[in-house]
XYZ file of C-alpha atoms in Angstrom:
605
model
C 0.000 0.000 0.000
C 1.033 3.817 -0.824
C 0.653 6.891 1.049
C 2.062 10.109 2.023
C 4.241 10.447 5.036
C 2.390 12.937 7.433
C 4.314 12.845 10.830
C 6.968 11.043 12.556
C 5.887 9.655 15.712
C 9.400 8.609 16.921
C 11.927 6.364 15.116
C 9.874 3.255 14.646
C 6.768 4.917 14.343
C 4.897 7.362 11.425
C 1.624 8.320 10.322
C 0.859 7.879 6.884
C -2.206 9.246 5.235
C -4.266 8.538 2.012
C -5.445 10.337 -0.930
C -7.753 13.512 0.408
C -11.521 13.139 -1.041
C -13.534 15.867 -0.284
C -11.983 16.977 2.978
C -8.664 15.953 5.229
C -7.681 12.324 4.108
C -7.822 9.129 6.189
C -4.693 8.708 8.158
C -2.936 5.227 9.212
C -0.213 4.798 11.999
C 2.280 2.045 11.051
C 4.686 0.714 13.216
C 7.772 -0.519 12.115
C 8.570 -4.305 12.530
C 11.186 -6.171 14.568
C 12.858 -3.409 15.599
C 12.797 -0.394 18.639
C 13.960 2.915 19.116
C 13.949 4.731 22.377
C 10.938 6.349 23.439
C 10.445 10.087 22.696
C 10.225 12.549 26.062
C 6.181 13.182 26.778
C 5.320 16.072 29.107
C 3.330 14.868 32.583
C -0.359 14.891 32.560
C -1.968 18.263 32.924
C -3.613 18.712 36.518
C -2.315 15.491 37.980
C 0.447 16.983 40.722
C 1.904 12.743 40.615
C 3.282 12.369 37.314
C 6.649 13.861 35.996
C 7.956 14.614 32.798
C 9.215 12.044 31.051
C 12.599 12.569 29.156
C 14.384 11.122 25.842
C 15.519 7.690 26.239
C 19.319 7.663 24.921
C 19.283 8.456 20.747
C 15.685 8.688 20.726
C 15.341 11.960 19.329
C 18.113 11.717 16.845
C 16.371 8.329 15.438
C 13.413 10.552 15.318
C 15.413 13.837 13.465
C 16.853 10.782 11.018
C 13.287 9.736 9.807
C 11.808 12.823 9.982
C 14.610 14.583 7.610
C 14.329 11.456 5.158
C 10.467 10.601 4.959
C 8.159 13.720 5.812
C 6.465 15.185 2.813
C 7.492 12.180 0.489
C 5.743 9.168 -0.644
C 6.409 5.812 0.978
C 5.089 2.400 0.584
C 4.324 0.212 3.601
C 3.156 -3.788 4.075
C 0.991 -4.502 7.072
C 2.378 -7.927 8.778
C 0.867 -8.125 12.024
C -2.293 -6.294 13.286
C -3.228 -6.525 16.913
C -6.235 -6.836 18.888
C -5.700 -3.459 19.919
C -5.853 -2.410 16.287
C -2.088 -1.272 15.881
C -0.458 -2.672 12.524
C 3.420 -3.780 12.294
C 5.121 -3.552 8.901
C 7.764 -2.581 6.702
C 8.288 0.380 5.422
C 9.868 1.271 1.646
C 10.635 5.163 0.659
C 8.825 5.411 -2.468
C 6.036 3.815 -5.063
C 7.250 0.316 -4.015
C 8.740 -2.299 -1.984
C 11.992 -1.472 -4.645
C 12.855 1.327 -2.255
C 14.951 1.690 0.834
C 13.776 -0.427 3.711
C 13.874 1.936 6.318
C 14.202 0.025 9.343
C 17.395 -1.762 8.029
C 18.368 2.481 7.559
C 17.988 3.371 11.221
C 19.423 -0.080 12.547
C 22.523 0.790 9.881
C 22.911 4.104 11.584
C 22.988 3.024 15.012
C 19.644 4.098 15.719
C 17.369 0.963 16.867
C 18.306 -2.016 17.752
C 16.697 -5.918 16.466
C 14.088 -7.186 18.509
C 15.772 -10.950 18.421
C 12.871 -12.545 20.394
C 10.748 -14.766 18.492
C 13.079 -14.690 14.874
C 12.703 -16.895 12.745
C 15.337 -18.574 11.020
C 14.479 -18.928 7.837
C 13.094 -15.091 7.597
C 15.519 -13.107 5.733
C 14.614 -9.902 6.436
C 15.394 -10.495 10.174
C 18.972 -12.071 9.243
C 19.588 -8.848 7.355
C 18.798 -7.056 10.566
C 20.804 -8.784 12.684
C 23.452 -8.665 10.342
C 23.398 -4.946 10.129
C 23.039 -4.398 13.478
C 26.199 -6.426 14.271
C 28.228 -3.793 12.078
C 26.938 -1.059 13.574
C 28.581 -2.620 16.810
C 31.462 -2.984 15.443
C 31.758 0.398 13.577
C 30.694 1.807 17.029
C 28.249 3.915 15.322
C 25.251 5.546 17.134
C 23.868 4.136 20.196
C 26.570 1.752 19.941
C 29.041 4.272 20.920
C 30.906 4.587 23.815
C 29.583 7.127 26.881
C 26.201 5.890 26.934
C 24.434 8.200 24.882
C 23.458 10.923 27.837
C 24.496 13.634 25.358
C 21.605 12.886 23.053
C 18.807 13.569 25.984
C 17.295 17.237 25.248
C 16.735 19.100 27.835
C 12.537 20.075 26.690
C 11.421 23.024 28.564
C 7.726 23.408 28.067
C 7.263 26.931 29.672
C 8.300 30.187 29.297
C 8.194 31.926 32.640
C 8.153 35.371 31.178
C 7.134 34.954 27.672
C 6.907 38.784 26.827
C 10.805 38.940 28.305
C 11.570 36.125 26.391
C 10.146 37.140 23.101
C 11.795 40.779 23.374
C 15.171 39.542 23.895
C 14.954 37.420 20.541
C 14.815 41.250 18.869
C 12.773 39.639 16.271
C 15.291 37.774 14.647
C 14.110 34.785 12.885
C 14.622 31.228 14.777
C 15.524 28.116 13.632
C 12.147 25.545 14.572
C 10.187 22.337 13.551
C 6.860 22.664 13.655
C 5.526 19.843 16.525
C 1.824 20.129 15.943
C -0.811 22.063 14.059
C -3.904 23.094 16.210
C -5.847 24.645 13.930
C -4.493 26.786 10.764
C -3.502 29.774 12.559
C -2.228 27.797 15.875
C 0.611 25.844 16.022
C 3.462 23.864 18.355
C 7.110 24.393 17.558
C 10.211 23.149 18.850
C 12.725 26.330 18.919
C 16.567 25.213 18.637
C 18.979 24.835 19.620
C 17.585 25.334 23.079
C 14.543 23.309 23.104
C 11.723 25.228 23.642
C 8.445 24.113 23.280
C 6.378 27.210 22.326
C 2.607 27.832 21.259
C 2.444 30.660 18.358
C -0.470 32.377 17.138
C 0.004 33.520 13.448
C 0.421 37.092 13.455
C -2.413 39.154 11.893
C -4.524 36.318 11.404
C -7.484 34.229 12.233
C -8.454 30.866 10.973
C -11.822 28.800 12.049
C -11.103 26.788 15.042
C -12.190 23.801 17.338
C -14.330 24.977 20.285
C -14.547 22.683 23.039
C -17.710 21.714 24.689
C -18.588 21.311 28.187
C -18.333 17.333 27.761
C -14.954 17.447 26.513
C -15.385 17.000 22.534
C -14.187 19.406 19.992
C -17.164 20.695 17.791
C -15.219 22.446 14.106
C -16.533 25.886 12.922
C -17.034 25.611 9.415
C -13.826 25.043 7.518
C -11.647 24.037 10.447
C -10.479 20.852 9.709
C -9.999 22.156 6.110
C -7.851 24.942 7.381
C -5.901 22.484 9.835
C -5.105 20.407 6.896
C -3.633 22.880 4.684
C -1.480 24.005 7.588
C -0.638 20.479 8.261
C 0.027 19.223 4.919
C 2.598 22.464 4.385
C 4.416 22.649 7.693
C 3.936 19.720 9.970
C 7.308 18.282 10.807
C 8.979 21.254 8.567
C 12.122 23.025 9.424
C 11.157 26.245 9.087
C 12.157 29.796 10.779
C 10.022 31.725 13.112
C 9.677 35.597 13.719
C 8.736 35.868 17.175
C 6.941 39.876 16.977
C 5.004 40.326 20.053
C 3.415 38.683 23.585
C 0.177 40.158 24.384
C -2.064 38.923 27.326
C 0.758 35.651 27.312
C 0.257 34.919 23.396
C 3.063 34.353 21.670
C 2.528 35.824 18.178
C 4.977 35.246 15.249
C 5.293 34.922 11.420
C 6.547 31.468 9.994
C 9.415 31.696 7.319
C 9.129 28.364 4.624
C 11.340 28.225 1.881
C 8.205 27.701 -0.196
C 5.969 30.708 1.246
C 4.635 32.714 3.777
C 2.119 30.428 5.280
C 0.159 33.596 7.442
C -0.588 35.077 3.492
C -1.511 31.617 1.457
C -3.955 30.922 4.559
C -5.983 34.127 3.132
C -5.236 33.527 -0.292
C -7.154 30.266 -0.001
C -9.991 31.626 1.914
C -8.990 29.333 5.208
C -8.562 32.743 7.422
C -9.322 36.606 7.903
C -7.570 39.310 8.931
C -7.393 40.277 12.723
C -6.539 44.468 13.603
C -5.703 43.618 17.069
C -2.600 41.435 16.031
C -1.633 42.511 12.585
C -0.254 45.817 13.725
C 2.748 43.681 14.970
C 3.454 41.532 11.221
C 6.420 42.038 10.687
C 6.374 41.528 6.632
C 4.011 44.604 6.610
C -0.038 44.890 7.438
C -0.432 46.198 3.755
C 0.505 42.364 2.543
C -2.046 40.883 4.446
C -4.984 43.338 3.510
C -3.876 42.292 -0.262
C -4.379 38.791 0.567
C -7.570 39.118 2.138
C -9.006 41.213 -0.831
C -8.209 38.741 -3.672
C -9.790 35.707 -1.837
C -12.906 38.078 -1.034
C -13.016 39.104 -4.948
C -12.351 34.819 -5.906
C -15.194 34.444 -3.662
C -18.000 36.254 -4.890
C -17.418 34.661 -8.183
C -16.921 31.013 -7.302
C -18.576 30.178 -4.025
C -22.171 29.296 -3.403
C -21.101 28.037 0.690
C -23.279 30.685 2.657
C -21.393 29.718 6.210
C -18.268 30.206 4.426
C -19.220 33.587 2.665
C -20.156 35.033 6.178
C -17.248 33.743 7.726
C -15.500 36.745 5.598
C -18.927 39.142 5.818
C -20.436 38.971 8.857
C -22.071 42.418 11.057
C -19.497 45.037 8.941
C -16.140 43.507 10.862
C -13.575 45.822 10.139
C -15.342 48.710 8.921
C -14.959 52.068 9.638
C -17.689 54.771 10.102
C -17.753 58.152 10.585
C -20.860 58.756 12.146
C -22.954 60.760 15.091
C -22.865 60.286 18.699
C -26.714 60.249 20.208
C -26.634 59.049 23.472
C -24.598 57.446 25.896
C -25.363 54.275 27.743
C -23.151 53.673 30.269
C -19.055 53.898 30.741
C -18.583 51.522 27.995
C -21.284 51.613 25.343
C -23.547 54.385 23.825
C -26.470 55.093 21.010
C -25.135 56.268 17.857
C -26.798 57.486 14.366
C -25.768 55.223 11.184
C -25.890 57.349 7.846
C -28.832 55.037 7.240
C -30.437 56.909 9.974
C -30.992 53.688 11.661
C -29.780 53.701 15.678
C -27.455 51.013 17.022
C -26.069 50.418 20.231
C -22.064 49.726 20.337
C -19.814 48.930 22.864
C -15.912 49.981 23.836
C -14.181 46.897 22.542
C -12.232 45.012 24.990
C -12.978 47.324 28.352
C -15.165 47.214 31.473
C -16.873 50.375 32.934
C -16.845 50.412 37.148
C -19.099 47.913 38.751
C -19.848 47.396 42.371
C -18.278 43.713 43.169
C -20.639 40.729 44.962
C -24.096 42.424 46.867
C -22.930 45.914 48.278
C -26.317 47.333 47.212
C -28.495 49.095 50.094
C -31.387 47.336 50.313
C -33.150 50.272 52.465
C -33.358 52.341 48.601
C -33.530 51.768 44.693
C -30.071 51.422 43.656
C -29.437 53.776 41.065
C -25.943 52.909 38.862
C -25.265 55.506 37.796
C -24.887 57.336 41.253
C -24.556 54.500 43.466
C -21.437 52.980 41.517
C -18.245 54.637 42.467
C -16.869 55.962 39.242
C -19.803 55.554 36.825
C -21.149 59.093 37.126
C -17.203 60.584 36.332
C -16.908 58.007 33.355
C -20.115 58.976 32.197
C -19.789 62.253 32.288
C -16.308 61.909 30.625
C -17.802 60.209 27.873
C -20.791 62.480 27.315
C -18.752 65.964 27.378
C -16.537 64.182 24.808
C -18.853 62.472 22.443
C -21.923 64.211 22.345
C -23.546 65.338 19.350
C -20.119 64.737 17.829
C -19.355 62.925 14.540
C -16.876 59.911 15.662
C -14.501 57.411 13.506
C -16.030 53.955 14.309
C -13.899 50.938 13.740
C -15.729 47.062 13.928
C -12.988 45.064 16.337
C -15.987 42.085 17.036
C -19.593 40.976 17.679
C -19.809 39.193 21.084
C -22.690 36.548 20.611
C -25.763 36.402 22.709
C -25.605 34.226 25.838
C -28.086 32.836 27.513
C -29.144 33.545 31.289
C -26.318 30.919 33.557
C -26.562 29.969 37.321
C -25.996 33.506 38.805
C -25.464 34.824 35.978
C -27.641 37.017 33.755
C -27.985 36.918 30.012
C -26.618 38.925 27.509
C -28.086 40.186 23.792
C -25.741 40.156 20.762
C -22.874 43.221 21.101
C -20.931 45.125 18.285
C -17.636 46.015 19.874
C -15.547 48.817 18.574
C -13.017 50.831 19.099
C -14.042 54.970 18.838
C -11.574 58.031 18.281
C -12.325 61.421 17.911
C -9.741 63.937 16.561
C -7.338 60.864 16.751
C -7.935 59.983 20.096
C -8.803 56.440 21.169
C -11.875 57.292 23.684
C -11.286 53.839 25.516
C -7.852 54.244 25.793
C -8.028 57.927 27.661
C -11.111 56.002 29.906
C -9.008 53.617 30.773
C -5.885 56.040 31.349
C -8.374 57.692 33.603
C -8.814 55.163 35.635
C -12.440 55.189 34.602
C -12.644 51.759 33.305
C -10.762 48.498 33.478
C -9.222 46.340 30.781
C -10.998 42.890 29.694
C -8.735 39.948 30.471
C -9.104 37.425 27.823
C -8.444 33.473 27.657
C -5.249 32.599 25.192
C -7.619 31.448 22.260
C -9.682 34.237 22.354
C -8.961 36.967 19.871
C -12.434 38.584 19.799
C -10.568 41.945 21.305
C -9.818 45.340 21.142
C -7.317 46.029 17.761
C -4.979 48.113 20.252
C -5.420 46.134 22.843
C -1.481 46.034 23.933
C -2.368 49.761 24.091
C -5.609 49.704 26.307
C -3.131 47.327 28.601
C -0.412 50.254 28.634
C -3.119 52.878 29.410
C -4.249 50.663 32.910
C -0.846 50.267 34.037
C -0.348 54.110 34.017
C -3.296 54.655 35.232
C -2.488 52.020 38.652
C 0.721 53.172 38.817
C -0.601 56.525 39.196
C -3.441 55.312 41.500
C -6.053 57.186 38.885
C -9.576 56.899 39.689
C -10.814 53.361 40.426
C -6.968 52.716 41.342
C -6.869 55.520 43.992
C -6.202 55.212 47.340
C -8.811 58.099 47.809
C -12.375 57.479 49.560
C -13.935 57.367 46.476
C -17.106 60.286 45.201
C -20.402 60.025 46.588
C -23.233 61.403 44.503
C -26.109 62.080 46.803
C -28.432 63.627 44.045
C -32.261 63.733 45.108
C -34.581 62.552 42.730
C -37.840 64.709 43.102
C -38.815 63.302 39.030
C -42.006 61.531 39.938
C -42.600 63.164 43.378
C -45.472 66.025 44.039
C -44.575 67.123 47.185
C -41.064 67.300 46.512
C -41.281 69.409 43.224
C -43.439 71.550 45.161
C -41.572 72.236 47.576
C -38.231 73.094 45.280
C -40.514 75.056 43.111
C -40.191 78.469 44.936
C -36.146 78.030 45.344
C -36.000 77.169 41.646
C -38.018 79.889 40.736
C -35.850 82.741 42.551
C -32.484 80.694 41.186
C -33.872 82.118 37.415
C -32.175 80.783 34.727
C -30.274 77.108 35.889
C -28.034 75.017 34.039
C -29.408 71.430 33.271
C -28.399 67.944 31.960
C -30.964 66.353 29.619
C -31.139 63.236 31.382
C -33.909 61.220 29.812
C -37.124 62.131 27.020
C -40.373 60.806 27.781
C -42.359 63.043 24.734
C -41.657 65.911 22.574
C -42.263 68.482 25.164
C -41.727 65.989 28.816
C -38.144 66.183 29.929
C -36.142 64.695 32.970
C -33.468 66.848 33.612
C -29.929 67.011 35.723
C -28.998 70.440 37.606
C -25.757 69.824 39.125
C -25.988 72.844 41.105
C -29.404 71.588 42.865
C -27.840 68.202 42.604
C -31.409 66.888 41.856
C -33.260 65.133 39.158
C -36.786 66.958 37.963
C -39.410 66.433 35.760
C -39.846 69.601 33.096
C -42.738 70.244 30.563
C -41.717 72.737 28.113
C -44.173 76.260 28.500
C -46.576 76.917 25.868
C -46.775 73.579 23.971
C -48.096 69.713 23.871
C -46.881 67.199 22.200
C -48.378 64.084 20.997
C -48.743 61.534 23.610
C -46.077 58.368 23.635
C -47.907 54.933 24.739
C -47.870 54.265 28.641
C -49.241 51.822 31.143
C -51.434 53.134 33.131
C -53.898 51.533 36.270
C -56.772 50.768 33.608
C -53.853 49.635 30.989
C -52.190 50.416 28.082
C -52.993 54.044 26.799
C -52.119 54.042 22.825
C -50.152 56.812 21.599
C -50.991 59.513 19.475
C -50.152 60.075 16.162
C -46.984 61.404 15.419
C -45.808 61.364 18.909
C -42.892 58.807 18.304
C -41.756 61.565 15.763
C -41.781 64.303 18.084
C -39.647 62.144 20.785
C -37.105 61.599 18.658
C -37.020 65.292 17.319
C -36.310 66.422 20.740
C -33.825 63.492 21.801
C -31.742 64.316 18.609
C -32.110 67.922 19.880
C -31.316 67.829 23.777
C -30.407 64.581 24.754
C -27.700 64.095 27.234
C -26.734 68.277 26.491
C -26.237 70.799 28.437
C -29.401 73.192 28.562
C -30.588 76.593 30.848
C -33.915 75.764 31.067
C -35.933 78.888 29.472
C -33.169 79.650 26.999
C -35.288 77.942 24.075
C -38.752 77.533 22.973
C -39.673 74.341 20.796
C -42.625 74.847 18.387
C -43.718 71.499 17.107
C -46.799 72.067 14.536
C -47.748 69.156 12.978
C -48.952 69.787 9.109
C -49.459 67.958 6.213
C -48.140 64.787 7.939
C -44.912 66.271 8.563
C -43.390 67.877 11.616
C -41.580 71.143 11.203
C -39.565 73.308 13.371
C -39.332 76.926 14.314
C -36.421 78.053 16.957
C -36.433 81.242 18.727
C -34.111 82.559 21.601
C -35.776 83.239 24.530
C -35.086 86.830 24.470
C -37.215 87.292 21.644
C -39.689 85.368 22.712
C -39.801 87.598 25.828
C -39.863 90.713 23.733
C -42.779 89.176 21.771
């Protein structure tokens, strides 16, 4: 039987795999007959504190380097002699289209690299003689194992973690490595063996992102479309390869690098074939040049709309506008991390800060004795609020896509979530989470190693925290932190009464625009009066919105949705003096129309 030599399992040991139909091809371990090599090094088991590493047996690498060099990538043909019950099948292996080729165990046992299993032979087998006979010179020419010393020099000395990766990566000044890639995770993923020191390292692919394998809660591996196609074609080009490695950059722990194969850039033929996308957060650091990569992407996107019909796949490439950039207007903000902005569609969409978490009160420090309000009650969210609303208001902003964080369902103690566009926001070239989080007005997201749904300057968003703790900035201070004791009198008769007459002689008062119940109903903010109120603009009525009331739903009135959202694009969340402005809102025609006059001129009318 033929096949393809895949991987070297040690040096009596390889995987051979078929012809690929319609996918990743069937794949056969064979190992080789009457003959051992020493055992390859295996790391302990992960959380069991009672095993230990195992290392090399004497030579057992270098029997591994010797069939790796000679069979990976080529065509080999292999005759099954034994199969057990276990299912594992003993044979011989021939490099090339038949058994005319070298025999490859009487290769290693030549070299000095296995020795005859003499148990059991049979005399009148001549393939056993031959290996017995070649072993015997190898003795006498002293060659390999059979060398004097013992072999101790051939054990590596495998260190499988880094204990400062970011130090580690730095002091390699980006200089390319020599490596052999150890195993392929999914395209973009990958093991390799850095020499001559022995390093085991993971690397992400630098600017990059190929389908992957998520793991469910059972333990089994469940492919996103394309991920066993996009693990082959890494596989079937650098599996077992010497190759060279840029090592360009260690955020959050992940080692990201380029590969460097005589035969191509792997990181750009991954989006030339459609088996990956481009990533902001990590390409900044590609070494080869961001520009390359963009090119890449583009000509698979054109070969796609032409040639195919796979809808998963297309929206792998297209999916919520990842990537875009908008310049659009600032309506409303939410909270310290996400806020209500105008599309040029004129459609309204929530977005998030990508990658960032505004102040939040930690376990069940609520008072139970009143109704928590966030946005007062939560140390910090009134001053990142504010931040974000004198910055952003009414003000056209460059909107970048980073990710869309899926919907998730409600979790033991935990509540559920509705589908998020993350993005990162700058105004006049300023990254608004960044100077948040420089602020000490928000925290920093930390993510898990195989998650790259993040912010594109993330590395940045990480510098901007640690200058803000190391200058004990707002939710790093040391500092009792602001109380906001701000009397809500909104829905309260006797209250508004009772500021009525102080209001009154105050005349003119600056105001927040905190919330719009109709065209002409207002809640507003006066920071002076550090109290909330309810305001009805003088001289006008608006269409009623729909409310519950005790005897149920009251339907609203024509046009009133309309006049809402003429006043929220008009006052929302700005600063106002209450009397400065009179609204008229005449409804004609079917259409609403405007006229604006300053309040002095309405006073002299």
């Amino acid at each position: 039987m033929k096949g393809l030599n895949q991987f070297v399992l040690s040096g009596c040991a390889i995987i051979v795999r078929g012809q690929p139909r319609g996918g990743p091809p069937p794949e056969r371990q064979i190992n080789l007959s009457n003959i051992r090599a020493g055992a390859m090094a295996r790391r302990a088991a992960q959380g069991q504190p009672d095993t230990k590493d195992t290392p090399d047996e004497p030579w057992a690498f270098q029997a591994r380097e010797f069939l790796r060099k000679k069979l990976i990538g080529k065509e080999v043909c292999f005759t099954v002699e034994i199969r057990t019950a276990l299912g594992r099948e003993y044979g011989m292996v021939y490099l090339g289209k038949d058994t005319t080729g070298e025999n490859i165990a009487e290769s290693l046992v030549n070299e000095g690299l296995a020795t005859v299993r003499r148990e059991g032979i049979r005399g009148n087998n001549p393939e056993q003689a031959r290996l017995c006979e070649l072993e015997d010179q190898a003795k006498s020419s002293k060659k390999g194992m059979w060398t004097e010393g013992g072999g101790t020099h051939t054990i590596r000395d495998l260190k499988y973690t880094i204990e400062n990766p970011r130090n580690f990566v730095d002091s390699l000044h980006q200089k390319p490595i020599n490596a052999i890639i150890e195993h392929v995770r999914d395209g973009s993923v990958v093991r390799a063996l850095l020499l001559p020191d022995y390093y085991l390292v993971t690397v992400m692919l630098s600017g990059i992102k190929c389908p992957t394998f998520k793991r469910e809660a059972d333990g089994t591996e469940t492919p996103e479309p394309f991920a066993a196609e996009a693990k082959f074609f890494t596989e079937s080009r650098l599996l077992q390869r010497d190759v060279q490695i840029i090592l360009e950059s260690c955020p959050n722990q992940i080692i990201l690098g380029t590969i460097l194969h005589p035969n191509g850039n792997i990181t750009e033929l991954l989006l030339k074939e459609g088996f990956a996308r481009c990533v902001d957060w990590s390409m900044a650091v590609y070494t080869q040049g961001a520009e390359k990569l963009r090119a890449a992407e583009r000509c698979e996107t054109l070969r796609l709309l032409d040639v195919r019909q796979d809808l998963d796949f297309f929206f792998f490439f297209f999916f919520e506008e990842k990537n875009s950039c908008f310049l659009i207007n600032v309506m409303q903000v939410v909270n310290a991390d996400a806020m209500v902005v105008k599309l040029n569609s004129g459609e309204y969409k929530t977005i998030h800060l990508s990658s960032i978490r505004p102040p939040r009160i930690e376990g069940e420090n609520k008072d139970k004795d009143k109704r928590f309000r966030p946005l007062y009650d939560i140390p910090y969210m009134f001053e990142a609020r504010e931040f974000l609303r004198k910055k952003l208001i009414g003000k056209k902003v460059n909107v970048t896509v980073d990710y869309i964080r899926a919907a998730t369902g409600p979790g033991e103690g935990t509540p559920a979530f509705p589908e998020r566009t993350c993005a990162t926001v700058t105004i006049g070239g300023i990254n608004i989470a960044e100077a948040l989080v420089s602020k000490g007005l928000a925290t920093v997201i930390r993510y898990r190693q195989d998650d790259d749904q993040r912010s594109s300057h993330y590395d940045e968003l990480l510098a901007a925290e640690a200058r803000a703790i190391k200058n004990g900035k707002g939710l790093h201070s040391k500092k009792e932190v602001p109380i906001h004791r701000v009397a809500d009198i909104s829905g309260e008769t006797q209250k508004a009464k009772q500021f009525l007459p102080f209001l009154q002689r105050a005349g003119r008062s600056e105001a927040v625009v905190e919330y719009v119940f109709s065209g002409s109903r207002l809640k507003l903010y006066m920071p002076k009066e550090t109290c909330l109120i309810t305001f009805l603009l003088a001289g006008i009525e608006c269409p009623r919105s729909s409310r519950n009331l005790p005897g149920g739903m009251q339907v609203a009135e024509p046009f009133s949705d309309e006049a809402m959202l003429f006043t929220k694009e008009l006052v929302l969340q700005r600063e106002v003096s209450h009397l400065e402005h009179c609204i008229l809102l005449c409804l004609r025609c079917f259409e609403i129309s405007t006229k604006f006059k300053p309040w002095s001129a309405c006073q002299s009318s």
